[in-house]
mmCIF file of C-alpha atoms in Angstrom:
data_model
loop_
_atom_site.group_PDB
_atom_site.id
_atom_site.type_symbol
_atom_site.label_atom_id
_atom_site.label_comp_id
_atom_site.label_asym_id
_atom_site.label_seq_id
_atom_site.Cartn_x
_atom_site.Cartn_y
_atom_site.Cartn_z
ATOM 1 C CA MET Y 204 0.000 0.000 0.000
ATOM 2 C CA LEU Y 205 2.832 2.424 0.751
ATOM 3 C CA ASN Y 206 4.383 2.044 -2.701
ATOM 4 C CA ASP Y 207 1.265 2.655 -4.748
ATOM 5 C CA LYS Y 208 2.642 4.994 -7.433
ATOM 6 C CA SER Y 209 -0.335 4.687 -9.787
ATOM 7 C CA ASN Y 210 -3.529 6.733 -9.863
ATOM 8 C CA LYS Y 211 -2.295 9.636 -7.744
ATOM 9 C CA THR Y 212 -5.222 11.957 -8.286
ATOM 10 C CA GLU Y 213 -6.011 13.369 -4.857
ATOM 11 C CA LYS Y 214 -4.359 16.460 -3.426
ATOM 12 C CA PHE Y 215 -3.930 17.023 0.290
ATOM 13 C CA ASP Y 216 -2.899 20.476 1.508
ATOM 14 C CA ILE Y 217 -1.546 21.201 4.975
ATOM 15 C CA ARG Y 218 -0.264 24.320 6.662
ATOM 16 C CA LEU Y 219 2.997 24.124 8.588
ATOM 17 C CA SER Y 220 4.821 26.461 10.877
ATOM 18 C CA PRO Y 221 8.310 27.426 9.693
ATOM 19 C CA ASN Y 222 9.778 25.109 12.341
ATOM 20 C CA GLU Y 223 7.606 22.162 11.261
ATOM 21 C CA ASP Y 224 8.565 22.790 7.642
ATOM 22 C CA ALA Y 225 12.271 22.825 8.520
ATOM 23 C CA VAL Y 226 12.037 19.618 10.548
ATOM 24 C CA ILE Y 227 10.179 17.792 7.766
ATOM 25 C CA LYS Y 228 12.637 19.002 5.124
ATOM 26 C CA GLN Y 229 15.568 17.879 7.273
ATOM 27 C CA ALA Y 230 14.025 14.444 7.851
ATOM 28 C CA ALA Y 231 13.214 14.100 4.147
ATOM 29 C CA ALA Y 232 16.812 14.969 3.246
ATOM 30 C CA ILE Y 233 18.097 12.341 5.677
ATOM 31 C CA GLN Y 234 15.787 9.792 4.035
ATOM 32 C CA ARG Y 235 16.872 11.037 0.572
ATOM 33 C CA THR Y 236 13.341 11.760 -0.508
ATOM 34 C CA SER Y 237 11.195 14.805 -1.131
ATOM 35 C CA PRO Y 238 9.227 16.423 1.677
ATOM 36 C CA THR Y 239 6.028 15.389 -0.111
ATOM 37 C CA ASN Y 240 7.064 11.728 -0.286
ATOM 38 C CA PHE Y 241 8.290 11.835 3.296
ATOM 39 C CA ILE Y 242 4.980 13.231 4.549
ATOM 40 C CA ARG Y 243 2.957 10.765 2.455
ATOM 41 C CA GLN Y 244 4.961 7.763 3.659
ATOM 42 C CA GLN Y 245 4.864 8.780 7.313
ATOM 43 C CA ALA Y 246 1.163 9.647 7.176
ATOM 44 C CA LEU Y 247 0.360 6.255 5.667
ATOM 45 C CA VAL Y 248 2.408 4.430 8.308
ATOM 46 C CA ALA Y 249 0.602 6.364 11.063
ATOM 47 C CA ALA Y 250 -2.823 5.822 9.461
ATOM 48 C CA GLU Y 251 -2.239 2.088 9.067
ATOM 49 C CA ALA Y 252 -1.184 1.866 12.730
ATOM 50 C CA VAL Y 253 -4.381 3.608 13.843
ATOM 51 C CA ILE Y 254 -6.501 1.285 11.693
ATOM 52 C CA HIS Y 255 -4.599 -1.766 12.952
ATOM 53 C CA ASP Y 256 -5.091 -0.692 16.570
ATOM 54 C CA GLN Y 257 -8.835 -0.319 15.980
ATOM 55 C CA ASN Y 258 -9.013 -3.929 14.808
ATOM 56 C CA ARG Y 259 -6.984 -5.380 17.665
ATOM 57 C CA LEU Y 260 -8.090 -6.175 21.182
ATOM 58 C CA VAL Y 261 -5.346 -6.257 23.787
ATOM 59 C CA VAL Y 262 -6.081 -7.845 27.155
ATOM 60 C CA THR Y 263 -3.962 -8.669 30.176
ATOM 61 C CA ASP Y 264 -3.366 -12.244 31.299
ATOM 62 C CA ASP Y 265 -5.935 -11.780 34.081
ATOM 63 C CA GLN Y 266 -8.508 -10.422 31.644
ATOM 64 C CA TRP Y 267 -7.877 -13.320 29.248
ATOM 65 C CA ALA Y 268 -8.332 -15.803 32.105
ATOM 66 C CA ALA Y 269 -11.658 -14.156 32.998
ATOM 67 C CA ILE Y 270 -12.775 -14.345 29.364
ATOM 68 C CA GLN Y 271 -11.816 -18.021 29.156
ATOM 69 C CA GLN Y 272 -13.631 -18.735 32.406
ATOM 70 C CA ALA Y 273 -16.780 -16.959 31.195
ATOM 71 C CA LEU Y 274 -16.702 -18.858 27.894
ATOM 72 C CA SER Y 275 -16.320 -22.210 29.621
ATOM 73 C CA ARG Y 276 -19.402 -21.747 31.818
ATOM 74 C CA PRO Y 277 -22.634 -23.390 30.648
ATOM 75 C CA ALA Y 278 -25.026 -21.144 28.792
ATOM 76 C CA LYS Y 279 -27.841 -19.567 30.783
ATOM 77 C CA LEU Y 280 -31.414 -20.089 29.733
ATOM 78 C CA LEU Y 281 -33.016 -16.716 29.079
ATOM 79 C CA PRO Y 282 -36.788 -17.277 28.880
ATOM 80 C CA ASN Y 283 -37.533 -13.766 27.582
ATOM 81 C CA LEU Y 284 -34.956 -14.100 24.815
ATOM 82 C CA ARG Y 285 -36.234 -17.562 23.896
ATOM 83 C CA ARG Y 286 -39.789 -16.185 23.705
ATOM 84 C CA LYS Y 287 -38.690 -13.215 21.586
ATOM 85 C CA LEU Y 288 -36.780 -15.412 19.171
ATOM 86 C CA ALA Y 289 -39.830 -17.654 18.784
ATOM 87 C CA GLN Y 290 -41.938 -14.698 17.616
ATOM 88 C CA SER Y 291 -42.053 -13.906 13.930
ATOM 89 C CA ASP Y 292 -41.038 -10.400 12.926
ATOM 90 C CA GLU Y 293 -43.106 -8.061 10.762
ATOM 91 C CA TRP Y 294 -40.705 -8.416 7.826
ATOM 92 C CA ASP Y 295 -40.971 -12.229 8.001
ATOM 93 C CA LYS Y 296 -44.685 -12.135 7.211
#
């Protein structure tokens, strides 16, 4: 995804302080790339990390043990839920 060089049709404008601009230009020079490519690459890495974190659930060992314990217990009978599921819905008619 980071090396997608085709179909670049969208433009993204940002405003930077002079200090931010200087820092980005220095980092881009160190990476031997343009400021635009540097910003695009870093933004994509950050965006992918945010998306990845949204799709990941991290629990402690104690929390995992509690989850395992809850999953191993027998299911409870819920009479109201059983009754509701037995009813036909309007869209089923």
